[in-house]
Amino acid sequence: LWPQLVTDEHGGFFIAYITTPGNYRDCYAYCYKDEGGTLKSYGGGQIDQYGKELVSTTACGAMYEVSSAYDAAVQAFMLYPNQQGGCNVVMSIATNAQEMWMGYNRLVRVKKDCRAVTRRRGPNSDDPTASYLDTTVYSKDQVVILYKLKTYNYQTSCHPLNHPDDIVTYTNTRIENNGYGWEPLNISGPKYAVNLPQGVILPTGGNINAEIISSYERELVGNNTLSDYHIHAYYHLNEIYDSIPYELCTDLDHPYLAYRPTLPDNAIPTDTLLGGPDSLIFHALGSQDAYTMNGSGNKVWVTTRGFELGGGTSVYLQELKLVSAGTKKYKFAVNSSDKAGLKIGQEISTGFSGTDVAYNTPSVATDSNGNGLFYVNESGRFARVSPITDGGVLSWGAMGKPIGSGYWAGRPLDNENPMAVLSANGTAVVAWETDRQTGSSDGYNIWMERVSDVFTPAYLP
């Protein structure tokens, strides 16, 4: 289900998808590269592994098992490059009907051949004094899943009191400390709804990249009371590492951990990411709709279509900027005039389809230089586009300018599903699906239009 592809920035690609074993949905991601006509795998696997320790009583005491029957169900996910040859994944994960998490994992690229030594429990033992040193060898260009479900086993045996001549032996399986197969970002606890996860990574110019992660969320705020929907934000720093991330480095100071929790003592300290606003768009939205988050340079744009509690449907846009917050410190700050999000358009219902104004999910296309192009489909008419100037302002007016025609041969067209791309030289291409007939086809066709001089202030399409 729902396959996604992104570049690995090394001539290959990452692919991720959902499988449906039993009643659950699991997410898998892999890295491949075409080498001489053959797809070579560089690594990957399941990125949402999840288990739960179960305890039962035996004649010898407690017996531990790790059950996968408590598997987490991935409701949605997004895959995006991490600017270091790997990719990050954010997931909406349900662990029961009213318990949802923002799940996070990373597929990291090994930059140099290296090895790491960690202290593990002794074979077949739960005794912390019985340990051994385990060496993991990493090869350049190998792709490694950062957070994995890790377990350990040990045996227990005894002479039962009711049968002293017998020996009972069984194997215990337990989850290693911090060895859960993904990182929950909503560490304060589960939410009622976590939907449509998205992520963007921006360079800081220092020794970290800054990551912003978002989702449409709702939570219980009292007995049987739910909060309004809002687009919530999480923030994560990505260390720019030399060979492997610090989580995979040699660690003799924290025995029995699945991954290292802190930088090595001799490592250069990472810069600091102070985060940013908790909510990106938080007008009183009574119901959720799809949204888009995209970023480039030092800016991030978020835009959504929301159903308002007071009635009506509006389109909102928010701009954030990655700024310095002191020496080697960075933060995301709202860069528009409304912290709750700029209202840039509202749907109009007249009762007549010919004069109704309705929109689909708004989006933002970006180039590589910190520029954004807003676009949206005005249902039954045409796509609208506009460059975004500083502060999240649409330079071509509210909801932008129409692209293409809403009519052909005296009849309205059914224009749908616009998609835009923006190049660094100020040229954009907008494509859409329409039932405009060509003479050789009387069904739906794909049309496109080139938009020049997007960054020229006086230019209009």
XYZ file of C-alpha atoms in Angstrom:
461
model
C 0.000 0.000 0.000
C 0.922 3.682 -0.510
C 4.442 3.332 -2.002
C 6.759 6.350 -1.864
C 10.083 7.059 -3.600
C 12.779 9.643 -2.797
C 16.338 10.099 -4.005
C 19.272 8.906 -1.893
C 21.455 11.715 -3.339
C 23.973 9.027 -4.428
C 22.405 8.000 -7.744
C 19.971 5.593 -6.081
C 16.656 5.814 -4.311
C 14.695 4.865 -1.214
C 11.371 3.109 -1.515
C 8.897 2.667 1.347
C 5.516 0.983 1.510
C 2.954 -0.564 3.838
C 2.265 -4.280 4.208
C -0.850 -5.685 5.864
C -0.027 -8.811 7.888
C -3.166 -9.908 9.702
C -5.011 -6.899 11.099
C -1.901 -4.685 11.226
C -0.047 -2.359 8.886
C 3.740 -2.390 8.910
C 6.087 0.018 7.124
C 9.176 -1.158 5.231
C 11.866 1.001 3.612
C 14.855 0.002 1.470
C 17.651 1.666 -0.488
C 18.455 0.539 -4.042
C 20.708 1.640 -6.860
C 20.814 0.586 -10.505
C 24.307 -0.783 -11.135
C 24.822 -2.116 -14.637
C 21.166 -2.924 -15.128
C 20.803 -4.701 -11.763
C 19.166 -3.196 -8.696
C 21.585 -3.490 -5.782
C 20.221 -3.279 -2.256
C 22.141 -1.164 0.256
C 19.974 -2.030 3.251
C 16.660 -1.434 4.934
C 13.787 -3.380 6.440
C 10.841 -2.881 8.783
C 10.955 0.545 10.398
C 8.007 0.294 12.783
C 8.936 -2.836 14.748
C 7.022 -2.941 17.990
C 6.653 -5.518 20.753
C 5.335 -5.843 24.265
C 6.680 -7.828 27.178
C 4.204 -10.353 28.581
C 4.650 -11.970 31.986
C 3.237 -15.316 33.022
C 3.656 -17.350 36.208
C 5.461 -20.701 36.236
C 6.620 -23.110 38.920
C 9.975 -21.270 38.804
C 8.536 -17.775 38.997
C 7.965 -15.180 36.303
C 8.402 -16.062 32.643
C 8.889 -13.259 30.082
C 7.939 -13.256 26.417
C 7.897 -10.548 23.750
C 4.715 -10.652 21.716
C 4.314 -9.149 18.257
C 0.545 -9.448 18.638
C 0.747 -5.901 19.997
C 2.118 -4.726 16.690
C 1.667 -1.028 15.944
C -0.515 -0.191 12.948
C 0.890 2.482 10.634
C -1.969 4.713 9.460
C 0.130 7.034 7.269
C 3.801 7.865 6.693
C 6.153 10.167 4.831
C 9.639 9.434 3.498
C 12.099 12.291 2.852
C 15.871 12.653 2.194
C 18.051 13.625 5.177
C 20.741 15.470 3.144
C 23.390 12.908 4.180
C 22.621 10.094 1.763
C 19.961 8.567 3.986
C 16.305 9.256 4.630
C 14.004 9.912 7.563
C 10.527 8.502 8.063
C 7.644 9.873 10.126
C 4.639 7.676 10.811
C 1.174 7.972 12.281
C 1.031 4.878 14.494
C -1.985 3.470 16.337
C -1.453 1.107 19.252
C -5.153 0.934 20.077
C -8.420 2.602 19.056
C -7.772 5.883 20.907
C -3.995 5.829 21.276
C -1.894 7.299 18.507
C 1.753 8.277 18.277
C 4.024 10.244 16.000
C 6.569 7.557 15.166
C 10.037 8.432 13.885
C 12.900 6.461 12.392
C 15.952 7.031 10.236
C 17.772 5.038 7.586
C 21.332 6.346 7.911
C 24.125 6.137 5.353
C 27.538 4.923 6.551
C 30.074 7.467 5.278
C 33.289 5.592 6.111
C 34.283 2.027 6.917
C 34.257 1.762 10.696
C 33.408 -0.445 13.636
C 31.726 0.067 16.986
C 32.062 -1.822 20.254
C 29.217 -2.095 22.768
C 28.739 -4.028 25.996
C 26.064 -6.706 25.821
C 24.605 -9.112 28.334
C 26.414 -12.406 28.664
C 25.028 -15.186 26.508
C 21.982 -16.791 28.041
C 22.126 -14.591 31.131
C 20.234 -11.772 32.796
C 23.095 -11.172 35.227
C 24.474 -7.640 34.726
C 27.931 -8.822 35.824
C 28.063 -11.396 33.031
C 28.688 -9.364 29.904
C 30.766 -9.362 26.753
C 31.983 -6.861 24.163
C 30.180 -6.981 20.856
C 31.773 -5.517 17.704
C 29.660 -4.293 14.780
C 31.394 -3.646 11.456
C 29.945 -0.933 9.195
C 30.845 -0.631 5.511
C 30.932 2.617 3.510
C 27.610 3.307 1.725
C 25.750 0.705 3.797
C 22.282 1.874 4.901
C 21.346 1.060 8.499
C 18.010 1.384 10.301
C 18.745 3.495 13.373
C 15.979 2.363 15.738
C 15.313 -1.382 15.870
C 13.436 -3.676 18.212
C 16.164 -5.473 20.171
C 15.611 -8.376 22.529
C 17.776 -10.685 24.632
C 17.238 -14.231 25.913
C 18.182 -16.143 29.035
C 17.159 -19.434 30.564
C 15.630 -20.109 33.961
C 15.514 -23.536 35.620
C 14.441 -24.864 39.011
C 13.160 -27.836 40.973
C 9.425 -27.143 41.551
C 8.343 -27.335 45.150
C 5.563 -29.779 44.307
C 7.913 -31.962 42.208
C 11.369 -31.528 43.748
C 12.909 -34.319 41.663
C 11.946 -32.662 38.394
C 13.767 -29.870 36.609
C 11.776 -27.168 34.818
C 13.672 -25.094 32.249
C 12.349 -22.320 30.018
C 13.664 -19.383 27.977
C 12.832 -15.786 28.803
C 12.774 -13.132 26.096
C 12.872 -9.469 27.059
C 13.226 -6.114 25.293
C 16.632 -4.512 25.610
C 16.760 -1.146 27.364
C 15.524 1.573 24.939
C 15.338 -1.111 22.252
C 11.926 -0.277 20.864
C 11.800 -0.251 17.101
C 10.883 3.420 16.575
C 11.079 6.658 18.514
C 7.801 8.227 19.741
C 7.992 12.011 19.350
C 4.921 12.795 21.463
C 6.818 11.731 24.580
C 4.214 13.187 26.960
C 1.801 10.437 25.960
C -0.443 9.244 23.147
C -2.863 11.513 21.312
C -6.440 10.832 20.241
C -5.559 11.541 16.598
C -2.191 11.874 14.822
C -2.685 12.074 11.076
C -0.901 13.036 7.852
C 2.700 13.130 9.182
C 5.184 15.220 7.200
C 8.797 16.296 7.613
C 11.292 18.827 6.233
C 15.054 19.145 6.880
C 16.917 22.441 6.427
C 20.662 23.156 6.666
C 21.799 25.478 9.462
C 25.327 26.205 8.238
C 26.632 24.621 11.450
C 27.262 20.978 12.344
C 23.579 20.028 12.466
C 20.618 20.047 10.133
C 17.302 21.272 11.514
C 14.264 19.036 11.134
C 10.636 20.074 11.547
C 7.943 17.391 11.695
C 4.196 17.998 11.638
C 0.859 16.230 11.828
C -2.842 16.987 12.102
C -3.633 16.272 15.752
C -6.455 16.139 18.247
C -6.342 15.140 21.901
C -8.535 14.430 24.869
C -8.687 17.510 27.103
C -11.235 16.233 29.627
C -13.877 13.620 30.144
C -15.153 12.783 26.660
C -13.973 16.199 25.419
C -11.735 16.585 22.374
C -9.596 19.534 21.388
C -9.970 21.281 18.039
C -7.847 19.989 15.198
C -4.521 21.764 14.730
C -1.296 21.194 12.850
C 1.216 20.293 15.548
C 5.001 20.576 15.210
C 7.944 18.577 16.542
C 11.607 19.489 16.166
C 14.656 17.272 15.821
C 18.325 18.047 15.236
C 20.234 15.845 12.814
C 23.949 15.605 13.616
C 26.176 16.010 10.554
C 28.343 12.986 11.286
C 31.726 11.882 9.968
C 31.225 8.133 9.660
C 28.111 6.982 11.555
C 25.610 8.789 13.822
C 26.617 8.948 17.473
C 23.764 6.586 18.387
C 25.681 3.774 16.650
C 29.161 4.658 17.958
C 31.247 2.669 20.438
C 29.675 2.801 23.897
C 31.106 1.124 26.997
C 29.576 3.645 29.401
C 25.956 2.626 28.841
C 25.814 -1.179 28.878
C 22.830 -3.062 27.537
C 21.384 -0.181 25.533
C 20.103 -0.765 22.017
C 21.676 2.523 20.875
C 23.861 5.176 22.434
C 21.836 7.954 24.158
C 24.525 10.687 24.190
C 27.527 11.893 22.238
C 30.882 10.221 23.002
C 32.987 12.163 25.522
C 35.634 13.037 22.911
C 33.131 14.177 20.263
C 32.775 17.772 19.124
C 29.528 19.043 20.736
C 26.667 19.483 18.333
C 25.024 22.832 17.817
C 21.646 23.367 19.458
C 18.173 23.400 17.938
C 15.782 25.189 20.300
C 12.644 24.129 18.451
C 9.827 26.483 17.530
C 6.062 26.960 17.902
C 4.071 23.928 19.095
C 1.262 24.551 16.607
C 1.707 25.769 13.047
C -1.921 26.442 12.111
C -4.411 26.491 14.962
C -7.536 28.361 13.957
C -10.682 26.765 15.395
C -10.919 23.931 12.900
C -13.832 21.593 13.551
C -12.663 18.924 11.123
C -9.402 18.055 9.456
C -8.530 18.190 5.812
C -5.287 17.415 4.021
C -2.401 19.867 4.248
C 1.051 20.401 2.765
C 4.372 21.265 4.407
C 7.427 22.032 2.293
C 10.657 23.941 2.793
C 13.792 25.280 1.144
C 16.731 27.452 2.130
C 15.801 28.771 5.580
C 11.999 28.779 5.138
C 9.146 26.340 5.686
C 5.582 26.791 4.417
C 2.473 25.045 5.703
C -0.891 25.381 3.994
C -4.244 23.719 4.611
C -7.943 23.853 3.862
C -9.939 23.798 7.099
C -13.581 23.413 8.054
C -14.242 26.128 10.612
C -16.317 25.627 13.758
C -18.408 28.711 12.958
C -19.212 27.405 9.490
C -17.506 27.768 6.150
C -14.248 26.495 4.766
C -11.067 28.559 4.485
C -7.531 28.194 3.177
C -4.627 29.075 5.484
C -0.910 29.601 4.925
C 1.891 29.795 7.483
C 5.550 30.690 6.949
C 8.355 29.792 9.346
C 11.952 30.852 9.174
C 15.035 29.092 10.543
C 16.969 31.795 12.403
C 19.966 32.163 14.694
C 19.121 32.073 18.405
C 22.631 32.763 19.703
C 26.072 31.250 19.253
C 25.652 27.862 17.565
C 21.938 27.916 18.362
C 18.986 27.887 15.975
C 15.216 27.941 16.127
C 12.178 28.016 13.870
C 10.209 31.258 14.190
C 6.855 32.274 12.719
C 7.582 34.677 9.868
C 4.034 35.784 9.043
C 1.767 38.344 10.664
C -0.600 35.775 12.213
C 0.818 33.096 14.515
C -2.308 31.013 13.959
C -1.829 31.091 10.167
C -2.766 33.601 7.475
C -6.261 33.253 6.060
C -5.779 33.654 2.300
C -9.116 32.463 0.921
C -12.599 31.294 1.807
C -15.005 29.046 -0.032
C -18.349 30.496 -1.156
C -21.521 28.440 -1.366
C -24.266 30.075 -3.451
C -26.455 27.047 -3.977
C -25.654 27.016 -7.695
C -22.750 24.908 -8.898
C -21.870 27.446 -11.569
C -21.122 30.171 -9.030
C -19.886 28.135 -6.037
C -16.242 28.634 -5.126
C -14.549 25.561 -3.637
C -10.917 24.464 -3.377
C -8.966 21.263 -3.025
C -5.854 20.744 -0.876
C -3.467 23.706 -1.319
C 0.224 22.997 -1.891
C 3.604 24.718 -2.107
C 6.337 23.915 -4.626
C 9.910 24.915 -3.729
C 13.221 25.423 -5.481
C 16.685 24.939 -3.950
C 17.156 28.600 -2.962
C 14.450 29.249 -0.389
C 11.625 30.228 -2.752
C 8.070 28.925 -2.719
C 5.183 28.813 -5.201
C 1.668 28.394 -3.799
C -0.914 26.552 -5.902
C -4.436 25.234 -5.440
C -7.283 23.956 -7.582
C -10.475 26.019 -7.723
C -13.001 23.247 -8.303
C -14.770 23.332 -11.653
C -12.612 26.234 -12.861
C -8.805 26.201 -12.934
C -5.603 25.966 -10.947
C -4.391 29.123 -9.179
C -0.747 29.938 -8.475
C 1.318 32.650 -6.806
C 4.895 33.173 -5.659
C 5.214 33.554 -1.886
C 7.066 36.650 -0.741
C 8.668 37.156 2.663
C 6.147 36.848 5.466
C 3.969 34.276 3.692
C 2.304 36.880 1.461
C 1.040 35.818 -1.980
C 2.500 38.330 -4.423
C -0.229 37.658 -7.019
C -3.077 38.341 -4.604
C -5.382 36.195 -2.516
C -5.366 32.595 -3.805
C -3.109 33.635 -6.689
C -3.807 33.983 -10.396
C -5.675 31.435 -12.573
C -3.648 29.171 -14.851
C -5.366 27.667 -17.882
C -8.994 28.136 -18.789
C -12.130 27.150 -16.895
C -14.103 26.953 -20.146
C -13.583 25.335 -23.546
C -15.929 25.361 -26.524
C -18.586 27.143 -24.472
C -18.727 24.649 -21.619
C -17.097 24.516 -18.167
C -14.125 22.213 -17.782
C -13.548 19.718 -15.008
C -10.002 20.736 -14.044
C -8.493 18.713 -11.194
C -5.307 17.633 -9.403
C -2.785 20.389 -10.223
C 0.900 19.751 -9.616
C 3.642 22.402 -9.795
C 7.436 22.342 -9.870
C 9.715 25.339 -9.414
C 13.283 25.722 -10.665
C 16.005 27.907 -9.184
C 15.968 30.231 -12.225
C 12.418 31.411 -11.552
C 10.632 29.145 -14.012
C 7.667 27.023 -12.959
C 5.587 24.376 -14.689
C 2.003 23.688 -13.587
C 0.199 20.569 -14.851
C -3.382 19.470 -14.264
C -5.977 16.920 -15.341
C -8.935 18.135 -17.418
C -11.710 16.891 -19.691
C -10.801 19.381 -22.409
C -11.090 17.442 -25.657
C -8.217 17.306 -28.128
C -9.903 15.858 -31.183
C -8.060 12.579 -30.800
C -9.322 12.006 -27.270
C -12.685 12.734 -25.694
C -11.737 11.702 -22.165
C -9.449 13.234 -19.564
C -6.040 14.562 -20.587
C -3.046 16.165 -18.894
C -2.351 19.808 -19.748
C 0.420 22.061 -18.514
C 1.531 25.674 -18.635
C 4.933 27.262 -18.173
C 5.173 30.248 -15.835
C 8.212 32.490 -16.393
C 9.873 35.128 -14.208
C 8.215 33.946 -11.000
C 10.608 36.015 -8.893
C 10.232 39.240 -10.892
C 8.059 41.523 -8.680
C 6.078 43.157 -11.507
C 5.526 39.959 -13.482
C 2.019 38.493 -13.738
C 1.051 35.336 -15.645
